[in-house]
C-alpha positions in Angstrom: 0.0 0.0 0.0 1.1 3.7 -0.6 2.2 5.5 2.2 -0.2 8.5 1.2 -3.5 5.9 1.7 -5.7 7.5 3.3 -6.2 5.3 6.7 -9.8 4.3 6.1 -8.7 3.0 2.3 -6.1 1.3 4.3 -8.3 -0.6 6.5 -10.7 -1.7 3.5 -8.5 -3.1 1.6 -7.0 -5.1 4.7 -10.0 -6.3 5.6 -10.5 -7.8 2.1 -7.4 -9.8 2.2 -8.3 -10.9 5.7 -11.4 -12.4 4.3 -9.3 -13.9 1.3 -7.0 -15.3 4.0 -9.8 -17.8 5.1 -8.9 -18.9 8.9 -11.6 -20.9 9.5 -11.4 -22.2 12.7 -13.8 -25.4 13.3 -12.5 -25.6 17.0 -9.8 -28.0 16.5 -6.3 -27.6 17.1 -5.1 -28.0 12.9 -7.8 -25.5 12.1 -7.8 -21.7 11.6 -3.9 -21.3 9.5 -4.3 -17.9 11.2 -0.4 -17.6 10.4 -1.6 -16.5 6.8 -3.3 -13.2 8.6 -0.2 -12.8 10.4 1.8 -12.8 7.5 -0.4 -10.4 5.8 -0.3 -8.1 9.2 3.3 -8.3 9.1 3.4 -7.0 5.8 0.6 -4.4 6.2 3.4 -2.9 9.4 6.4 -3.7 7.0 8.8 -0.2 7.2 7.5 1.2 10.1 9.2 1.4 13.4 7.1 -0.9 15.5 8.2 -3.7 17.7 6.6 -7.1 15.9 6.6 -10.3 18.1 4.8 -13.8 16.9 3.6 -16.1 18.6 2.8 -19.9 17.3 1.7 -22.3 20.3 0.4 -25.3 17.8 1.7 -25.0 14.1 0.5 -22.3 12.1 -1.9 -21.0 15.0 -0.3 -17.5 15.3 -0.9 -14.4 17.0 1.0 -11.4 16.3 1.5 -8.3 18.1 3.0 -4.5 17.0 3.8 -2.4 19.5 4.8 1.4 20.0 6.4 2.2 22.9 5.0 5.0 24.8 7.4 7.9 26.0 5.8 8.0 29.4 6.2 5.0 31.3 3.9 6.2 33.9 1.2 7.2 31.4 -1.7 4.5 30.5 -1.2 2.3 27.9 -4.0 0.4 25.3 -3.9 -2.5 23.8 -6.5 -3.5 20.9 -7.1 -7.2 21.3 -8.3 -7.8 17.2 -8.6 -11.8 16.2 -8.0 -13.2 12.5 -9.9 -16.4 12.2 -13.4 -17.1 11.6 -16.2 -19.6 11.7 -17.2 -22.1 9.3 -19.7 -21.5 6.2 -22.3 -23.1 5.5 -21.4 -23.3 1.2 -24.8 -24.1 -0.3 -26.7 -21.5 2.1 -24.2 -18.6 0.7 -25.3 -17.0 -2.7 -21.7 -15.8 -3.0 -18.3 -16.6 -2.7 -17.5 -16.1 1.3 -13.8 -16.2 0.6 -13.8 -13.4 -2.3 -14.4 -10.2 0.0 -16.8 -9.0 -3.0 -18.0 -5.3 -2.8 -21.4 -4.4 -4.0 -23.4 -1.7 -3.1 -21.6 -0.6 -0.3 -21.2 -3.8 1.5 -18.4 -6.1 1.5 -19.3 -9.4 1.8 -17.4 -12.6 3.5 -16.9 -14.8 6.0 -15.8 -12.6 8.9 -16.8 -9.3 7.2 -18.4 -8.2 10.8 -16.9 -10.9 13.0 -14.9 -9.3 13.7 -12.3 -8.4 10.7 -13.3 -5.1 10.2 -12.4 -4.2 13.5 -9.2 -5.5 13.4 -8.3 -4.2 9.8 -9.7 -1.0 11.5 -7.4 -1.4 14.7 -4.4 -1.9 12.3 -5.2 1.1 10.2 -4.9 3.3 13.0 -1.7 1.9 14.8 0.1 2.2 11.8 -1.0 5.4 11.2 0.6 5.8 14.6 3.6 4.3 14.0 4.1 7.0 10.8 3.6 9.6 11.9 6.7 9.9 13.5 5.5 11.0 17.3 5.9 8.2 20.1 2.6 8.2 22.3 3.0 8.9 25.7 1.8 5.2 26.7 2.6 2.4 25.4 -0.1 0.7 22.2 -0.1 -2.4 21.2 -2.3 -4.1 18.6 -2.7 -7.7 19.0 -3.6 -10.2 15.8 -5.1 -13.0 17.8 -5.7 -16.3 16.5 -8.0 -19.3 18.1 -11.0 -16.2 19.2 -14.1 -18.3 18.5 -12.7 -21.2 20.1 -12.5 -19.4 23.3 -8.9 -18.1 23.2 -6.7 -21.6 23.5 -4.3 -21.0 20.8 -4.6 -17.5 21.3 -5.5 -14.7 23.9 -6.1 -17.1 26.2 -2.1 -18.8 25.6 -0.7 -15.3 25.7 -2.7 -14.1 28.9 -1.1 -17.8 30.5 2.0 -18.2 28.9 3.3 -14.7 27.3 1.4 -12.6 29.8 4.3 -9.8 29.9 4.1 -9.4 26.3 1.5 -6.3 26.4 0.2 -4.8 28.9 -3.4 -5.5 29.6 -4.4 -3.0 31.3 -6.4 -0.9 29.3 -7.9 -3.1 26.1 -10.6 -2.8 23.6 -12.1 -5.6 21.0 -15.3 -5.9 19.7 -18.0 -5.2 19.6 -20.1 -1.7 20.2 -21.1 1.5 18.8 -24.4 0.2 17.0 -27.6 2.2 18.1 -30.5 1.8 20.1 -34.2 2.1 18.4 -35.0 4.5 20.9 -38.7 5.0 21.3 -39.3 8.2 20.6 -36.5 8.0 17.6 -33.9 10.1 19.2 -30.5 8.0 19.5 -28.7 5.8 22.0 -25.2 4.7 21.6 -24.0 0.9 23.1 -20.7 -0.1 24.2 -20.0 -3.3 25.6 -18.5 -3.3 29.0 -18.7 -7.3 30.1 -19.7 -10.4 29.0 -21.3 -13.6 30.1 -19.2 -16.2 31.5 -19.5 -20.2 30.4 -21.1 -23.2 33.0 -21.0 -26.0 30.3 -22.6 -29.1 32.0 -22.5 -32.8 30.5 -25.6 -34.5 32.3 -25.4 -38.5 32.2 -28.0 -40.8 33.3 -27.9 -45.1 33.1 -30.7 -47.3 32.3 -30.4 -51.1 31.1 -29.1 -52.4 28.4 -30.5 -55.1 25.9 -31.3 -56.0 22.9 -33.3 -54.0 20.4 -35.8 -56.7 19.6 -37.1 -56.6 23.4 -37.7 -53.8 24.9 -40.5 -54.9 27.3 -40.0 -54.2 31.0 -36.6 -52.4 30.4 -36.0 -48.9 31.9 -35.0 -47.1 28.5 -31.9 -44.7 28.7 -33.7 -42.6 26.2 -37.0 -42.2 27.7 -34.7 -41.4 31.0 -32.8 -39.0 29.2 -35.1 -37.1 27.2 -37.2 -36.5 30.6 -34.1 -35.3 32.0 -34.1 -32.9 28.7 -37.7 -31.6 29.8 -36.9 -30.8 33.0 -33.7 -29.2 31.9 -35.5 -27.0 29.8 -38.8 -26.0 32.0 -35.7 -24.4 34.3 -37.1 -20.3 34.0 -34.4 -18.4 36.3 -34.7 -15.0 37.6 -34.7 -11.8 35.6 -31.0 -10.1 36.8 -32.0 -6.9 38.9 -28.7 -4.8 38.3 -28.0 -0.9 36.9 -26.6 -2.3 33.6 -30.3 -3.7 32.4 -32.4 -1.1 34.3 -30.6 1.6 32.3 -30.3 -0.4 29.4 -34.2 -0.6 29.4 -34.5 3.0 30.2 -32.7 4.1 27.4 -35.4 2.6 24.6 -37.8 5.5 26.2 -40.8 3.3 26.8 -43.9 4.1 28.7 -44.2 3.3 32.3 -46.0 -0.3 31.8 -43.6 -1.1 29.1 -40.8 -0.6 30.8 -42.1 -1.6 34.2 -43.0 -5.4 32.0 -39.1 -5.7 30.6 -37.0 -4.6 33.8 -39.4 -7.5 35.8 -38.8 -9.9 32.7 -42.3 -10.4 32.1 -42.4 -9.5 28.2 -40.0 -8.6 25.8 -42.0 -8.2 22.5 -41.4 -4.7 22.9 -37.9 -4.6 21.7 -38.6 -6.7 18.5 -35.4 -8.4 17.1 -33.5 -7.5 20.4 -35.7 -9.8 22.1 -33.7 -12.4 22.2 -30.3 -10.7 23.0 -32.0 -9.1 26.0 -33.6 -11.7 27.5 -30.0 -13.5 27.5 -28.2 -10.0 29.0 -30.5 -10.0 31.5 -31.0 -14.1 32.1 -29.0 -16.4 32.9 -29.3 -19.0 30.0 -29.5 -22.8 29.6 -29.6 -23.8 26.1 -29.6 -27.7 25.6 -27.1 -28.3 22.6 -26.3 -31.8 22.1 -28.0 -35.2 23.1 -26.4 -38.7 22.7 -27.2 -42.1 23.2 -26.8 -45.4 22.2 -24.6 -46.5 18.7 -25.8 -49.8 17.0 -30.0 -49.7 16.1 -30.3 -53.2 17.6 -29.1 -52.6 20.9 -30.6 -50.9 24.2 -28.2 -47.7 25.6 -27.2 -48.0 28.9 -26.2 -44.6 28.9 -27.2 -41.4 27.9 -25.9 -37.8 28.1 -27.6 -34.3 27.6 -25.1 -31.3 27.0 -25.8 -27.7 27.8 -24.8 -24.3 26.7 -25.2 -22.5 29.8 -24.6 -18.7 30.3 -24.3 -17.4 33.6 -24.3 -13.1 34.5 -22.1 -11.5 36.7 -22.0 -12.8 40.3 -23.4 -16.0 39.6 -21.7 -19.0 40.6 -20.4 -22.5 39.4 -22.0 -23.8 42.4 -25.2 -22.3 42.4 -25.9 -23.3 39.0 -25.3 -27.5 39.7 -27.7 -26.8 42.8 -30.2 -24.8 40.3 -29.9 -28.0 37.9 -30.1 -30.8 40.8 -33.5 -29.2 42.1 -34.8 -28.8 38.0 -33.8 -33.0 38.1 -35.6 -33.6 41.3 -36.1 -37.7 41.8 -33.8 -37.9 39.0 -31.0 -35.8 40.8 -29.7 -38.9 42.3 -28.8 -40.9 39.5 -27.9 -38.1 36.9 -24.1 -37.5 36.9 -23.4 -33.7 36.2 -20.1 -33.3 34.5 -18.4 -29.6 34.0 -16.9 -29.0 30.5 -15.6 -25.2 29.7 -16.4 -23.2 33.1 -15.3 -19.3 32.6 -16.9 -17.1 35.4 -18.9 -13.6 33.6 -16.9 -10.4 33.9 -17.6 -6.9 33.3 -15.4 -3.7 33.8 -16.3 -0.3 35.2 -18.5 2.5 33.5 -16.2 4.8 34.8 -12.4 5.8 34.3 -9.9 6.5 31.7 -10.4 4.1 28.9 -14.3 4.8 29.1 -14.3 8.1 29.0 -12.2 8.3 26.2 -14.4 6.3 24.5 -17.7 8.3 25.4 -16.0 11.2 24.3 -15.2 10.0 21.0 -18.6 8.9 20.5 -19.7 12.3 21.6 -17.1 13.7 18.8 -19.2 11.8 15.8 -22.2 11.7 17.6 -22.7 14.5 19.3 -25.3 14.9 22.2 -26.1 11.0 22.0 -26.3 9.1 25.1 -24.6 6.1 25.4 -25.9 2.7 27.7 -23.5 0.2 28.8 -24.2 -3.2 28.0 -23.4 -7.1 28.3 -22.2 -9.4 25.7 -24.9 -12.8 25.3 -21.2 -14.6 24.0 -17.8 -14.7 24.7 -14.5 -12.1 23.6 -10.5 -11.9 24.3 -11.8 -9.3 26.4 -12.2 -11.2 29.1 -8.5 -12.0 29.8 -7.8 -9.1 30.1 -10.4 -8.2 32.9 -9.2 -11.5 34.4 -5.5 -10.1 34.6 -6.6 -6.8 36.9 -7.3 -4.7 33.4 -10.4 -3.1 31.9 -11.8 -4.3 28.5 -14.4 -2.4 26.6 -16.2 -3.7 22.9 -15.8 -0.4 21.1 -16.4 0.3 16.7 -18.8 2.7 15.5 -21.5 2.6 12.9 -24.2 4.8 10.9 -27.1 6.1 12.3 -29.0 3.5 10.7 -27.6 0.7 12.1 -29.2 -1.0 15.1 -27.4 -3.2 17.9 -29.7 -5.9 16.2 -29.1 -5.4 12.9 -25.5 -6.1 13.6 -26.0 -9.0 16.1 -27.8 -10.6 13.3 -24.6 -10.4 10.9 -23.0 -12.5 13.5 -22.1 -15.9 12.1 -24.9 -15.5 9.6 -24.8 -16.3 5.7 -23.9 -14.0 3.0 -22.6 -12.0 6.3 -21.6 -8.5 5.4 -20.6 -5.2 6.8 -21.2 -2.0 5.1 -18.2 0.3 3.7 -19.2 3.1 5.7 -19.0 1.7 9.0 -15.4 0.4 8.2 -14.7 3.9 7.7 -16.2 5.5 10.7 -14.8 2.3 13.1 -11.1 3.3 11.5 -11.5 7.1 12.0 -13.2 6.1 15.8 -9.6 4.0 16.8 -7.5 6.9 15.4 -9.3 9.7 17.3 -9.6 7.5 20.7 -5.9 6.5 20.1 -5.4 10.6 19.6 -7.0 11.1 22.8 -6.2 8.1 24.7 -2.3 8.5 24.3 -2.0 11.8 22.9 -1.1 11.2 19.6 
């Protein structure tokens, strides 16, 4: 690329070769190949004066970090925590190509388009733009290529925060995602940013019945009836609406009448907020989502056992241990002979509304969007962001988009087919980083 690019060019055409890069990662170890993003990040950085460290912990599952050191060691520093692989497609639902980054009518499509490449391409816009312009910030910034994201961090932030933790500071970080709008009532504006995220309580639940052959199933307890009553149960579970400051305000801020509002803070209705219905309900909810269901292998034999796996999402505050004693009561004469197992088990975490890193970012928001409120809010899934919080920092999902574009609209882009993300909010997310960075670190 020219050095006279403007940084939002910069950033598009990045994020088109990150699509063409293709990192899928189906969640195994010889997925993802994210060392062909890092390649293409290292060349994106090539003949600027920034510190460039890789990191491979399983072959060709690399993260990569650029780094500016600050001038100030005393001053703040801020770390952009972007990740380079992708989930799988779904080929026949696609009408195009989700490997060709095509651009039509504004939108560039492509695996990753909005999860969460244009972010990153954005975040490595502006830290090169950083790094030419020939002024050191007074902290320390870092921009972090992370492999292994939707797999929870394994390979990537997750390694580095265990393994290379003193490779970037932590302290201060942002990732995705934020700076949709609300569809505010009364159809003035409201601005989100993400502040924490749900943690993980994956549960195997195994029950044991008798075995025997296919051909005679009279007078047998069957695993299957057993487990699908299990599976019932599970799901007739309806726990407690969360009574915290993040949903009140986050309620608040759609503008509702009294009743209306009164109905979603209890968690009596949601059909109010439309497509947001769903996201809410899990912000404000902890969720059980059953997600897998095995038992038996051969057609002519009787299972003995049976298992039911859950996706379950707990809030802040809620525990590991309240959530088996939630279950154990849901089982109730079954308790006793279901087995619960914990798989991936990742408390929730959520950082201030206050302090240095948010308040750079509500002024910046303020900068392109003047006068707009903006509500805090929880992530229904998972980010790098939570390593950092885990390590003592802050973490904040921060981007920007149009007016037009509601915090449902782009949750729906999430994963989806033919997924997408419009040219303009690739611009306005790269010209966001730069500013915050300006006013962040002072340059």
């Amino acid at each position: 690329m020219q050095e006279d690019t403007p940084i939002d060019e910069a950033a598009i055409t990045l994020l088109k070769q990150l699509v063409r890069n293709g990192c899928v990662n189906d969640l195994t170890a010889d997925s993802g190949g994210e060392a062909k993003s890092a390649d293409t990040l290292e060349q994106f950085f090539s003949g600027t004066d920034v510190q460039v460290r890789r990191f491979e912990p399983h072959p060709n599952r690399v993260s990569i970090a650029f780094t500016i050191e600050g001038t100030d060691p005393e001053a703040e520093p801020l770390t952009l925590l972007g990740h380079t692989d992708v989930v799988p497609v779904d080929l026949p639902k696609w009408t195009r190509d989700p490997f060709a980054a095509e651009e039509e009518a504004g939108r560039i499509y492509g695996r990753g388009a909005t999860d969460m490449l244009y972010i990153t391409a954005a975040m490595a816009a502006a830290t090169r733009d950083v790094a030419r312009s020939g002024d050191r910030p007074k902290g320390t910034l870092t921009f972090v290529g992370c492999a292994d994201e939707e797999a929870r961090g394994g390979l990537g932030a997750g390694w580095l925060a265990s393994h290379a933790g003193d490779a970037f500071s932590w302290k201060n970080c942002l990732s995705e995602e934020g700076g949709s709008h609300l569809p505010v009532a009364d159809g003035s504006d409201a601005l989100v940013v993400v502040v924490g995220e749900k943690g993980a309580a994956q549960r195997r639940l195994t029950i044991h019945g008798d075995a025997g052959h296919g051909s005679t199933p009279y007078g047998r307890e069957l695993t299957v009836d057993l487990i699908a009553e299990v599976a019932r149960r599970v799901c007739a579970i309806e726990p407690p609406v969360t009574s915290d400051e993040l949903w009140e305000g986050y309620v608040r801020a759609f503008r509702f009448d009294e009743d209306t509002q009164r109905a979603l803070i209890d968690g009596s209705s949601y059909s109010a907020l439309g497509d947001l219905a769903r996201y809410s309900h899990a912000m404000s909810h902890l969720t059980i989502a059953p997600t897998v269901m095995h038992a038996g292998g051969a057609i002519n034999v009787l299972p003995s056992t049976a298992h039911i796996e859950l996706d379950i999402r707990p809030l802040p505050g809620q525990t590991q241990e309240s959530i088996d004693e939630m279950l154990r009561d849901a089982l109730g004469d079954l308790a006793e002979r279901v087995t619960i197992e914990h798989l991936i088990t990742e408390d929730a975490t959520v950082s201030p509304t206050e302090g240095p890193l948010y308040e750079a970012i509500v002024e910046t928001f303020d900068e392109f969007f003047p006068g707009v409120p903006v509500v805090p809010t929880i992530a229904a899934g998972g980010s790098d962001l939570r390593f950092a919080r885990r390590k003592g920092g802050v973490g904040y999902g921060f981007a920007l988009h149009e007016r037009q574009r509601t915090l449902g609209g782009v949750l729906d882009l999430l994963h989806s087919h033919d997924e997408y993300v419009e040219v303009a909010d690739v611009r306005l997310t790269t010209l966001a980083y730069r500013s915050l960075i300006r006013r962040f670190l002072g340059v």
